[in-house]
Amino acid sequence: MSAGLAWRGGLAIAVSNEPALATAHSEAMRMAEAILFASPEPVPVRDLAGRLPHDVDVESVLSDLQRLYVGRGINLVQVAGGWAFRTVPDLAYVLAREAAEPARLSRAAMEVLAIIAYHQPATRAEIEEIRGVSTSKGTLDALLETRWIRMRGRRKAPGRPVTFGTTPAFLEHFGLNAITDLPGLDELQGLGFLEGKIPADLDVPTPSDDLLLTDQEEPLDGDALAFGPTPGEED
Amino acid sequence: MSAGLAWRGGLAIAVSNEPALATAHSEAMRMAEAILFASPEPVPVRDLAGRLPHDVDVESVLSDLQRLYVGRGINLVQVAGGWAFRTVPDLAYVLAREAAEPARLSRAAMEVLAIIAYHQPATRAEIEEIRGVSTSKGTLDALLETRWIRMRGRRKAPGRPVTFGTTPAFLEHFGLNAITDLPGLDELQGLGFLEGKIPADLDVPTPSDDLLLTDQEEPLDGDALAFGPTPGEED
Amino acid sequence: MSGEEFFEGRSEEHSDEDPLLVVDVEGFEGPLDLLLDLARRQKVDLHEISVLALAEQYLAFVETARSMRLELAADYLVMAAWLAYLKSRLLLPEPPKPEGPSAAELATALASRLRRLEAMREAAKRLADRPQLGREVFPRVRRDEPAPSGEATFTASLYDLLAAYGRQRQRAIRTHVTVARRPVWGLVEARAALNRLLGEAGEWISLDAYLLRYVVGPEMRATVLASSLAATLEMVREGRVRLHQDAPFAPLMVRRAEPAGAPA
């Protein structure tokens, strides 16, 4: 109802001073709506811009579209660096049966996931240092299987341990637009809890899920690999 | 965040003339909207009624919802005995590129691919020896179709079997810098892919996806083929 | 000032509560988790916990478990060894030592480790409480629209690949005979234990004393000694620790080699 009004409001613009402009805008809104609806993944603004007419102000199209869905059963949200339609959280109880009940992570796995998310890139040893307990193989395995974490590369340090980080699927699952949107991130940073003990010097203690490796990392390469995690200096 | 706004928007409706009624109706519209959006199949009216509060007039909820989407990029339509959201036909041209949904490889194909990756250059017989089952031709064909593997050459051995290896497209797809980036057995174990003590004789030879043939291989070329499977060890 | 003055000693009254502390260790995610739980029982802000009392409670817990012949995971015992060391340093007057952190600093470091763990716990909880896709929030599911046929594309992840390889290699492993396990302390375990123990202290520790006291029952004495020594030597070779012995058969003293970021 309210949205209906909103939409009529949108149309009303068409009868305003600059009809052509308004029409182009609302036509772009229709297109964006259809594209976002049909896309299985969140759509980055760039991609959307590439598919809408050139003279369209994509940001304003998106914000008008978002406003159109305020108060509705579906919202237009920003996740994982893109835009997507999602059902609203407060209706979860109505939709529960859509869910093929996703496997719940154990508390330990959730903790490891959080440590990876906030401290990424993080090695297994760093995770264990924080938790004070060794990480069971099954935990990392289960997390890799969720596809929320991935092996990023290797730390440039003795033993060249594998570094872990989160994926866009992680952001999407937890409804985050960027890794810097992690809850309480500033606070944890302020308390110095994100400072790695290992490469203390130059490390900027901000989690990075950037696809590019940090300068403390190197690619997952290496002959060393075939011989396991020990450094290759057998002299 | 947006959900918070959404909720407030929803509440705002409650301040109309017939608060309870209007609220119940628009709340039912929100629910129907979310249900229809999240359902993989068109939802029959009966099913929808069963999931909305009892005192709701489902038909009017649906028609109001349908009206809400008139002139938009998505429409609420009746299909196959149920209701569903669909992008509007006149925008099909904008959506054309949503098409190609990538196919997933079968488990068997994935296993064969993994063996080729780790043990390349590998012949079909070698793959079968590792897997302990015979490999259907269809599996190899499917893998060749992915362009992640290729026929490299022929093994210099009786029968001159074809050797398989991975391609640069393989590295690119799996985000590997080099084929030697694949984790070794120790590391697979560390990540939880392997359990138990790794026997000493279970090792991985260093894989090579070099474009040049190894000295155990000879070219796949036609002439050699024409002369049939003569053993190459005449020198 | 002595540790006794610095940290309010609340040890005695707490040992009465031992029965409370004899908890299923399975319920804890490791020694740090147990320590965190003990710290919370002090019912003060985590900034004000008494580390000395904490150490004593922990040691009491471990003693009780041992007296009940409960088997404790090596992690718990390593922590016990470390806390016993810390406790002795907190109780003794601090000698004027140029190198390494003071006992009070070590205690502070432990307390802040606990706070960090607690903070990450909280972060994990907040993450878990977010509306999650497929649980509270739903995407549109692709329906029956036929996908126009075009060039086929394929998708698979590195995870799929590694899992597939692991699965097959696992079969090969299963066909091997496994020998019944003897109680040994593996090199890897020993190494991890040493790392934890040394990671805390920046100064010389007489390793074997603590390790032997807490980490082992009599039947494992030899293996623990041998493995820790071997692991220590390996770590010395890698330049991670330094080893020092005053005289033949004198206690072996170990300390972490100063990495970057440590006080000069």
CSV table of C-alpha atoms in Angstrom, one decimal, chain A residues 71-157:
chain,number,residue,atom,x,y,z
A,71,GLY,CA,8.6,-1.5,4.6
A,72,ARG,CA,8.0,-4.4,2.3
A,73,GLY,CA,8.5,-8.2,2.4
A,74,ILE,CA,11.5,-7.9,0.2
A,75,ASN,CA,14.3,-5.3,0.5
A,76,LEU,CA,17.0,-4.1,-1.8
A,77,VAL,CA,20.2,-4.5,0.1
A,78,GLN,CA,23.9,-4.0,-0.4
A,79,VAL,CA,25.9,-7.2,0.2
A,80,ALA,CA,29.3,-8.5,-0.8
A,81,GLY,CA,30.0,-5.4,-2.8
A,82,GLY,CA,26.8,-5.6,-4.9
A,83,TRP,CA,23.1,-5.1,-4.8
A,84,ALA,CA,20.5,-7.8,-4.3
A,85,PHE,CA,16.9,-8.4,-3.3
A,86,ARG,CA,16.5,-10.3,-0.1
A,87,THR,CA,13.5,-11.2,2.1
A,88,VAL,CA,13.4,-9.1,5.3
A,89,PRO,CA,14.8,-10.7,8.4
A,90,ASP,CA,11.7,-10.2,10.5
A,91,LEU,CA,9.7,-12.5,8.3
A,92,ALA,CA,12.1,-15.4,8.8
A,93,TYR,CA,9.5,-17.3,10.7
A,94,VAL,CA,7.1,-17.2,7.8
A,95,LEU,CA,9.8,-18.5,5.5
A,96,ALA,CA,11.4,-21.1,7.7
A,97,ARG,CA,10.2,-23.9,5.4
A,98,GLU,CA,12.0,-22.6,2.4
A,99,ALA,CA,15.2,-23.5,4.2
A,100,ALA,CA,16.9,-26.7,3.7
A,101,GLU,CA,18.1,-26.2,7.2
A,102,PRO,CA,21.7,-25.2,6.7
A,103,ALA,CA,24.2,-27.1,8.9
A,104,ARG,CA,24.9,-25.1,12.0
A,105,LEU,CA,28.5,-24.5,12.7
A,106,SER,CA,29.8,-25.7,16.1
A,107,ARG,CA,30.8,-23.0,18.5
A,108,ALA,CA,34.4,-23.8,17.9
A,109,ALA,CA,34.0,-23.5,14.1
A,110,MET,CA,32.1,-20.2,14.5
A,111,GLU,CA,35.0,-18.9,16.7
A,112,VAL,CA,37.6,-20.0,14.1
A,113,LEU,CA,35.5,-18.4,11.4
A,114,ALA,CA,35.3,-15.1,13.4
A,115,ILE,CA,39.0,-15.1,14.0
A,116,ILE,CA,39.8,-15.7,10.4
A,117,ALA,CA,37.3,-12.9,9.4
A,118,TYR,CA,38.7,-10.3,11.8
A,119,HIS,CA,42.3,-11.2,11.5
A,120,GLN,CA,42.6,-12.2,7.9
A,121,PRO,CA,44.9,-13.1,6.4
A,122,ALA,CA,45.4,-15.5,9.3
A,123,THR,CA,47.4,-18.7,9.6
A,124,ARG,CA,46.4,-21.7,11.5
A,125,ALA,CA,49.0,-21.0,14.1
A,126,GLU,CA,47.7,-17.5,14.6
A,127,ILE,CA,44.2,-18.8,15.1
A,128,GLU,CA,45.5,-21.3,17.6
A,129,GLU,CA,47.4,-18.6,19.4
A,130,ILE,CA,44.2,-16.7,20.0
A,131,ARG,CA,42.2,-19.7,21.0
A,132,GLY,CA,44.9,-21.3,23.0
A,133,VAL,CA,44.0,-24.7,21.6
A,134,SER,CA,44.9,-26.6,18.5
A,135,THR,CA,42.3,-26.5,15.7
A,136,SER,CA,40.9,-29.8,14.8
A,137,LYS,CA,41.3,-30.7,11.2
A,138,GLY,CA,37.6,-31.2,10.9
A,139,THR,CA,37.0,-27.6,11.8
A,140,LEU,CA,39.0,-26.1,9.0
A,141,ASP,CA,37.6,-28.7,6.7
A,142,ALA,CA,34.1,-27.9,7.6
A,143,LEU,CA,34.7,-24.2,7.1
A,144,LEU,CA,36.3,-24.7,3.8
A,145,GLU,CA,33.3,-26.7,2.8
A,146,THR,CA,31.0,-23.8,3.6
A,147,ARG,CA,33.0,-21.8,1.1
A,148,TRP,CA,33.0,-19.0,3.5
A,149,ILE,CA,36.8,-19.3,3.9
A,150,ARG,CA,39.5,-20.0,1.4
A,151,MET,CA,43.2,-20.6,1.3
A,152,ARG,CA,44.6,-17.2,0.3
A,153,GLY,CA,48.4,-17.8,0.0
A,154,ARG,CA,51.3,-18.3,2.3
A,155,ARG,CA,52.8,-16.1,4.9
A,156,LYS,CA,56.3,-14.9,4.2
A,157,ALA,CA,57.6,-16.4,7.4
